[in-house]
Amino acid sequence: MRTMVRTNTLKAKLAGGEVVYGPFMNCSYGAFIEVVGLAGFDFAIIDSEHGPLSMETAEDLCRAGQGAGLAPIVRVRANEPSLIQRALDIGSAGVQVPQIETRADAEAVVRSAKYAPLGARGLSYYTRAGDYVLGGTEGVTDALNREQIVIVHVEGVRGLENLDEILEVEGIDVVFLGPYDLSQSFGIPGQVNDPLVIRGMEEATAKIRAASKWAGTFAADAPTAARWVDAGVQYISLGVDVGIFGAACQALL
């Protein structure tokens, strides 16, 4: 038997210097994420932090998304080992972890997301990630360590202050700058275009790139996305499924 771990096309695109795009997904209906993939998006973030989605639903959305050619990422609600492990065991392309403020926070993410010797992720081969042992077990943990992507959110003033130390942590692939939480942390909730927020994110993006990691952020529309691409961001979360649908409804009317 051979190992059947999925190749992470998202990681390959980022490594090749491409800019990748994907919305957040709050809807449980598999057709939504399937349509996102068929429309040409690179990834989608299955949201179990702000969205209502269970891990069982997230697993089915992973199937639908991968069938349509995109990389499903699961955003967990907290930096907890069991949540991170489950988000990866369901066969996602990676995990996205909110509210990282310190080096210790980032190290905890890697410890939960990586198998030994890189971390301490609990091991069971009888998962979707492990292809239910149908491809054998040899090399599976090394392959999953290599292929599944680890994304951390830096979305507060404390995280920006500690960014240099966070960037020293091996095993973090993408540092995602959350503009709305950053605006709140700066004391100007929702004012994501305020010069204070923009300057903080631009300075952080430069540091992330200098550390040979990929920068990510959220953009509600194409012009905002283009601005952050020009600033060096490669991982662009473009819109939210319910927002995209709502805007389409309004435009149609």
mmCIF file of C-alpha atoms in Angstrom:
data_model
loop_
_atom_site.group_PDB
_atom_site.id
_atom_site.type_symbol
_atom_site.label_atom_id
_atom_site.label_comp_id
_atom_site.label_asym_id
_atom_site.label_seq_id
_atom_site.Cartn_x
_atom_site.Cartn_y
_atom_site.Cartn_z
ATOM 1 C CA MET A 1 0.000 0.000 0.000
ATOM 2 C CA ARG A 2 1.095 3.606 -0.522
ATOM 3 C CA THR A 3 0.580 6.765 1.495
ATOM 4 C CA MET A 4 -2.331 8.776 0.095
ATOM 5 C CA VAL A 5 -1.877 12.120 1.896
ATOM 6 C CA ARG A 6 -3.185 14.942 -0.275
ATOM 7 C CA THR A 7 -0.697 17.351 -1.844
ATOM 8 C CA ASN A 8 -1.404 20.866 -0.598
ATOM 9 C CA THR A 9 -1.754 22.947 -3.748
ATOM 10 C CA LEU A 10 -2.274 26.081 -1.653
ATOM 11 C CA LYS A 11 1.141 25.740 -0.039
ATOM 12 C CA ALA A 12 2.700 25.088 -3.437
ATOM 13 C CA LYS A 13 1.135 28.248 -4.891
ATOM 14 C CA LEU A 14 2.347 30.379 -1.993
ATOM 15 C CA ALA A 15 5.839 28.893 -2.269
ATOM 16 C CA GLY A 16 5.791 29.770 -5.962
ATOM 17 C CA GLY A 17 5.088 33.416 -5.169
ATOM 18 C CA GLU A 18 1.433 33.393 -6.188
ATOM 19 C CA VAL A 19 -1.254 35.451 -4.480
ATOM 20 C CA VAL A 20 -4.115 33.208 -3.321
ATOM 21 C CA TYR A 21 -7.719 34.140 -2.629
ATOM 22 C CA GLY A 22 -10.502 32.574 -0.605
ATOM 23 C CA PRO A 23 -13.596 33.672 1.321
ATOM 24 C CA PHE A 24 -14.695 32.811 4.820
ATOM 25 C CA MET A 25 -17.514 30.254 4.886
ATOM 26 C CA ASN A 26 -20.340 30.459 7.430
ATOM 27 C CA CYS A 27 -22.895 28.369 5.512
ATOM 28 C CA SER A 28 -23.241 24.654 6.148
ATOM 29 C CA TYR A 29 -24.658 23.814 2.705
ATOM 30 C CA GLY A 30 -21.934 22.047 0.717
ATOM 31 C CA ALA A 31 -22.974 23.632 -2.567
ATOM 32 C CA PHE A 32 -21.755 27.042 -1.364
ATOM 33 C CA ILE A 33 -18.132 25.965 -0.888
ATOM 34 C CA GLU A 34 -18.363 23.839 -4.025
ATOM 35 C CA VAL A 35 -19.421 26.889 -6.040
ATOM 36 C CA VAL A 36 -16.531 28.857 -4.525
ATOM 37 C CA GLY A 37 -14.103 26.225 -5.797
ATOM 38 C CA LEU A 38 -15.694 25.970 -9.226
ATOM 39 C CA ALA A 39 -15.581 29.773 -9.510
ATOM 40 C CA GLY A 40 -11.792 29.584 -9.238
ATOM 41 C CA PHE A 41 -10.946 30.535 -5.664
ATOM 42 C CA ASP A 42 -7.793 28.922 -4.278
ATOM 43 C CA PHE A 43 -9.046 28.206 -0.763
ATOM 44 C CA ALA A 44 -11.934 28.773 1.617
ATOM 45 C CA ILE A 45 -11.846 29.291 5.380
ATOM 46 C CA ILE A 46 -14.428 27.175 7.172
ATOM 47 C CA ASP A 47 -15.248 29.382 10.137
ATOM 48 C CA SER A 48 -15.904 27.746 13.482
ATOM 49 C CA GLU A 49 -14.899 30.858 15.442
ATOM 50 C CA HIS A 50 -17.503 33.417 14.339
ATOM 51 C CA GLY A 51 -19.547 31.004 12.239
ATOM 52 C CA PRO A 52 -21.949 28.381 13.634
ATOM 53 C CA LEU A 53 -20.295 25.378 11.995
ATOM 54 C CA SER A 54 -19.609 22.153 13.872
ATOM 55 C CA MET A 55 -16.547 20.008 13.158
ATOM 56 C CA GLU A 56 -18.763 17.312 11.645
ATOM 57 C CA THR A 57 -20.160 19.864 9.192
ATOM 58 C CA ALA A 58 -16.659 21.184 8.553
ATOM 59 C CA GLU A 59 -15.522 17.704 7.517
ATOM 60 C CA ASP A 60 -18.266 17.509 4.883
ATOM 61 C CA LEU A 61 -17.364 20.999 3.657
ATOM 62 C CA CYS A 62 -13.756 19.833 3.290
ATOM 63 C CA ARG A 63 -14.961 17.023 1.036
ATOM 64 C CA ALA A 64 -17.077 19.371 -1.073
ATOM 65 C CA GLY A 65 -14.344 21.987 -1.362
ATOM 66 C CA GLN A 66 -11.597 19.550 -2.269
ATOM 67 C CA GLY A 67 -13.873 17.952 -4.844
ATOM 68 C CA ALA A 68 -14.195 21.368 -6.478
ATOM 69 C CA GLY A 69 -10.441 21.955 -6.481
ATOM 70 C CA LEU A 70 -9.893 24.308 -3.557
ATOM 71 C CA ALA A 71 -7.968 23.976 -0.305
ATOM 72 C CA PRO A 72 -10.251 24.042 2.759
ATOM 73 C CA ILE A 73 -8.815 25.771 5.827
ATOM 74 C CA VAL A 74 -10.529 25.449 9.217
ATOM 75 C CA ARG A 75 -10.502 28.424 11.559
ATOM 76 C CA VAL A 76 -10.852 27.203 15.125
ATOM 77 C CA ARG A 77 -12.361 29.298 17.904
ATOM 78 C CA ALA A 78 -9.357 29.190 20.250
ATOM 79 C CA ASN A 79 -5.732 28.109 20.600
ATOM 80 C CA GLU A 80 -6.602 24.741 22.140
ATOM 81 C CA PRO A 81 -4.889 21.432 21.249
ATOM 82 C CA SER A 82 -8.098 19.425 20.843
ATOM 83 C CA LEU A 83 -9.650 22.004 18.508
ATOM 84 C CA ILE A 84 -6.523 22.270 16.347
ATOM 85 C CA GLN A 85 -6.094 18.499 16.188
ATOM 86 C CA ARG A 86 -9.706 17.914 15.127
ATOM 87 C CA ALA A 87 -9.512 20.668 12.494
ATOM 88 C CA LEU A 88 -6.568 18.849 10.899
ATOM 89 C CA ASP A 89 -7.768 15.267 11.454
ATOM 90 C CA ILE A 90 -10.844 15.923 9.273
ATOM 91 C CA GLY A 91 -8.535 16.199 6.275
ATOM 92 C CA SER A 92 -8.385 19.964 5.875
ATOM 93 C CA ALA A 93 -5.522 21.645 4.068
ATOM 94 C CA GLY A 94 -4.680 23.514 7.234
ATOM 95 C CA VAL A 95 -5.736 25.293 10.397
ATOM 96 C CA GLN A 96 -6.139 28.961 11.209
ATOM 97 C CA VAL A 97 -5.820 29.967 14.885
ATOM 98 C CA PRO A 98 -7.035 33.330 16.259
ATOM 99 C CA GLN A 99 -5.659 35.775 18.816
ATOM 100 C CA ILE A 100 -1.950 34.968 18.855
ATOM 101 C CA GLU A 101 -0.162 37.525 21.021
ATOM 102 C CA THR A 102 3.130 35.987 22.145
ATOM 103 C CA ARG A 103 5.871 33.597 21.147
ATOM 104 C CA ALA A 104 4.444 31.099 23.643
ATOM 105 C CA ASP A 105 1.055 31.307 21.918
ATOM 106 C CA ALA A 106 2.660 30.567 18.546
ATOM 107 C CA GLU A 107 4.711 27.706 19.958
ATOM 108 C CA ALA A 108 1.547 26.192 21.416
ATOM 109 C CA VAL A 109 -0.088 26.256 17.974
ATOM 110 C CA VAL A 110 2.827 24.395 16.390
ATOM 111 C CA ARG A 111 2.920 21.885 19.231
ATOM 112 C CA SER A 112 -0.773 21.111 18.629
ATOM 113 C CA ALA A 113 -0.607 21.112 14.823
ATOM 114 C CA LYS A 114 2.547 19.055 14.213
ATOM 115 C CA TYR A 115 3.345 15.425 14.915
ATOM 116 C CA ALA A 116 6.619 14.444 16.598
ATOM 117 C CA PRO A 117 9.393 15.378 16.298
ATOM 118 C CA LEU A 118 8.056 18.842 15.370
ATOM 119 C CA GLY A 119 5.205 18.868 17.883
ATOM 120 C CA ALA A 120 2.961 16.761 20.067
ATOM 121 C CA ARG A 121 -0.214 16.347 17.998
ATOM 122 C CA GLY A 122 -2.189 13.303 19.110
ATOM 123 C CA LEU A 123 -1.875 10.440 16.671
ATOM 124 C CA SER A 124 -4.577 8.320 15.126
ATOM 125 C CA TYR A 125 -4.323 7.034 11.565
ATOM 126 C CA TYR A 126 -8.040 6.238 11.487
ATOM 127 C CA THR A 127 -9.014 9.722 10.351
ATOM 128 C CA ARG A 128 -9.848 11.374 7.076
ATOM 129 C CA ALA A 129 -6.412 13.020 7.162
ATOM 130 C CA GLY A 130 -4.845 9.564 7.435
ATOM 131 C CA ASP A 131 -7.130 8.122 4.742
ATOM 132 C CA TYR A 132 -8.533 5.736 7.351
ATOM 133 C CA VAL A 133 -5.331 3.609 7.063
ATOM 134 C CA LEU A 134 -6.291 2.549 3.523
ATOM 135 C CA GLY A 135 -2.989 3.904 2.225
ATOM 136 C CA GLY A 136 -0.939 2.422 5.038
ATOM 137 C CA THR A 137 0.769 4.279 7.855
ATOM 138 C CA GLU A 138 4.353 4.601 6.688
ATOM 139 C CA GLY A 139 5.368 8.233 6.229
ATOM 140 C CA VAL A 140 1.913 9.627 7.017
ATOM 141 C CA THR A 141 2.920 11.853 9.939
ATOM 142 C CA ASP A 142 5.867 13.309 8.029
ATOM 143 C CA ALA A 143 3.648 13.949 5.016
ATOM 144 C CA LEU A 144 0.967 15.671 7.083
ATOM 145 C CA ASN A 145 3.593 17.767 8.869
ATOM 146 C CA ARG A 146 4.803 18.853 5.452
ATOM 147 C CA GLU A 147 1.514 19.362 3.634
ATOM 148 C CA GLN A 148 -0.928 20.828 6.157
ATOM 149 C CA ILE A 149 -0.536 24.580 6.526
ATOM 150 C CA VAL A 150 -0.424 26.427 9.857
ATOM 151 C CA ILE A 151 -1.849 29.954 9.989
ATOM 152 C CA VAL A 152 -1.914 32.224 13.026
ATOM 153 C CA HIS A 153 -3.885 35.428 13.533
ATOM 154 C CA VAL A 154 -2.086 38.458 14.874
ATOM 155 C CA GLU A 155 -4.949 40.843 15.543
ATOM 156 C CA GLY A 156 -4.090 43.024 18.491
ATOM 157 C CA VAL A 157 -1.576 45.627 19.609
ATOM 158 C CA ARG A 158 0.136 43.107 21.895
ATOM 159 C CA GLY A 159 0.597 40.716 18.978
ATOM 160 C CA LEU A 160 2.148 43.474 16.867
ATOM 161 C CA GLU A 161 4.483 44.381 19.719
ATOM 162 C CA ASN A 162 5.615 40.748 19.965
ATOM 163 C CA LEU A 163 5.626 40.047 16.228
ATOM 164 C CA ASP A 164 9.410 39.657 15.948
ATOM 165 C CA GLU A 165 9.356 36.829 18.506
ATOM 166 C CA ILE A 166 6.287 35.211 16.932
ATOM 167 C CA LEU A 167 8.051 35.169 13.575
ATOM 168 C CA GLU A 168 10.967 33.230 15.059
ATOM 169 C CA VAL A 169 8.734 30.199 15.697
ATOM 170 C CA GLU A 170 9.393 27.355 13.263
ATOM 171 C CA GLY A 171 6.322 25.691 11.812
ATOM 172 C CA ILE A 172 4.216 28.837 11.324
ATOM 173 C CA ASP A 173 3.516 29.288 7.617
ATOM 174 C CA VAL A 174 1.174 32.293 7.392
ATOM 175 C CA VAL A 175 0.711 35.226 9.758
ATOM 176 C CA PHE A 176 -2.790 36.568 9.223
ATOM 177 C CA LEU A 177 -3.378 40.200 10.181
ATOM 178 C CA GLY A 178 -6.978 40.685 11.305
ATOM 179 C CA PRO A 179 -7.925 44.278 10.435
ATOM 180 C CA TYR A 180 -11.187 44.432 12.399
ATOM 181 C CA ASP A 181 -9.755 43.083 15.635
ATOM 182 C CA LEU A 182 -6.712 45.298 15.166
ATOM 183 C CA SER A 183 -8.950 48.343 14.807
ATOM 184 C CA GLN A 184 -10.698 47.388 18.033
ATOM 185 C CA SER A 185 -7.367 46.898 19.788
ATOM 186 C CA PHE A 186 -6.302 50.373 18.654
ATOM 187 C CA GLY A 187 -9.488 51.783 20.195
ATOM 188 C CA ILE A 188 -11.235 52.547 16.890
ATOM 189 C CA PRO A 189 -13.543 49.535 16.344
ATOM 190 C CA GLY A 190 -14.416 48.898 12.711
ATOM 191 C CA GLN A 191 -12.270 51.720 11.330
ATOM 192 C CA VAL A 192 -10.072 49.415 9.284
ATOM 193 C CA ASN A 193 -9.006 52.193 6.905
ATOM 194 C CA ASP A 194 -7.723 54.448 9.668
ATOM 195 C CA PRO A 195 -4.053 55.377 9.111
ATOM 196 C CA LEU A 196 -3.152 53.831 12.483
ATOM 197 C CA VAL A 197 -4.461 50.422 11.390
ATOM 198 C CA ILE A 198 -3.047 50.676 7.877
ATOM 199 C CA ARG A 199 0.407 51.674 9.116
ATOM 200 C CA GLY A 200 0.474 48.882 11.684
ATOM 201 C CA MET A 201 -0.499 46.294 9.084
ATOM 202 C CA GLU A 202 1.980 47.583 6.490
ATOM 203 C CA GLU A 203 4.848 47.490 8.979
ATOM 204 C CA ALA A 204 3.820 43.994 10.082
ATOM 205 C CA THR A 205 3.597 42.759 6.494
ATOM 206 C CA ALA A 206 7.150 43.949 5.810
ATOM 207 C CA LYS A 207 8.391 42.076 8.897
ATOM 208 C CA ILE A 208 6.535 38.899 7.936
ATOM 209 C CA ARG A 209 8.023 38.907 4.447
ATOM 210 C CA ALA A 210 11.505 39.610 5.803
ATOM 211 C CA ALA A 211 11.126 36.542 8.036
ATOM 212 C CA SER A 212 10.377 34.378 4.953
ATOM 213 C CA LYS A 213 6.799 33.710 6.036
ATOM 214 C CA TRP A 214 3.627 34.538 4.126
ATOM 215 C CA ALA A 215 1.413 37.437 5.137
ATOM 216 C CA GLY A 216 -2.359 37.167 5.095
ATOM 217 C CA THR A 217 -5.299 39.450 5.734
ATOM 218 C CA PHE A 218 -9.022 39.957 5.141
ATOM 219 C CA ALA A 219 -10.434 42.188 2.424
ATOM 220 C CA ALA A 220 -14.147 42.843 2.053
ATOM 221 C CA ASP A 221 -13.830 43.932 -1.578
ATOM 222 C CA ALA A 222 -11.517 43.792 -4.589
ATOM 223 C CA PRO A 223 -9.988 47.304 -4.252
ATOM 224 C CA THR A 224 -8.997 46.578 -0.645
ATOM 225 C CA ALA A 225 -7.533 43.235 -1.712
ATOM 226 C CA ALA A 226 -5.517 44.928 -4.457
ATOM 227 C CA ARG A 227 -4.082 47.420 -1.960
ATOM 228 C CA TRP A 228 -2.849 44.624 0.302
ATOM 229 C CA VAL A 229 -1.457 42.625 -2.606
ATOM 230 C CA ASP A 230 0.578 45.723 -3.521
ATOM 231 C CA ALA A 231 1.813 45.816 0.086
ATOM 232 C CA GLY A 232 3.108 42.237 -0.199
ATOM 233 C CA VAL A 233 0.243 40.150 1.194
ATOM 234 C CA GLN A 234 -0.106 36.773 -0.571
ATOM 235 C CA TYR A 235 -2.924 35.100 1.384
ATOM 236 C CA ILE A 236 -6.063 37.166 0.831
ATOM 237 C CA SER A 237 -9.311 36.230 2.522
ATOM 238 C CA LEU A 238 -11.732 37.903 0.116
ATOM 239 C CA GLY A 239 -15.219 38.330 1.521
ATOM 240 C CA VAL A 240 -17.574 36.095 3.494
ATOM 241 C CA ASP A 241 -20.074 33.758 1.853
ATOM 242 C CA VAL A 242 -23.133 35.362 3.442
ATOM 243 C CA GLY A 243 -21.856 38.843 2.570
ATOM 244 C CA ILE A 244 -21.139 37.857 -1.025
ATOM 245 C CA PHE A 245 -24.624 36.357 -1.329
ATOM 246 C CA GLY A 246 -26.239 39.388 0.306
ATOM 247 C CA ALA A 247 -24.469 41.836 -2.006
ATOM 248 C CA ALA A 248 -25.472 39.736 -5.033
ATOM 249 C CA CYS A 249 -29.110 39.792 -3.849
ATOM 250 C CA GLN A 250 -29.069 43.562 -3.459
ATOM 251 C CA ALA A 251 -27.433 44.042 -6.877
ATOM 252 C CA LEU A 252 -29.984 41.739 -8.508
ATOM 253 C CA LEU A 253 -32.893 43.663 -6.991
#
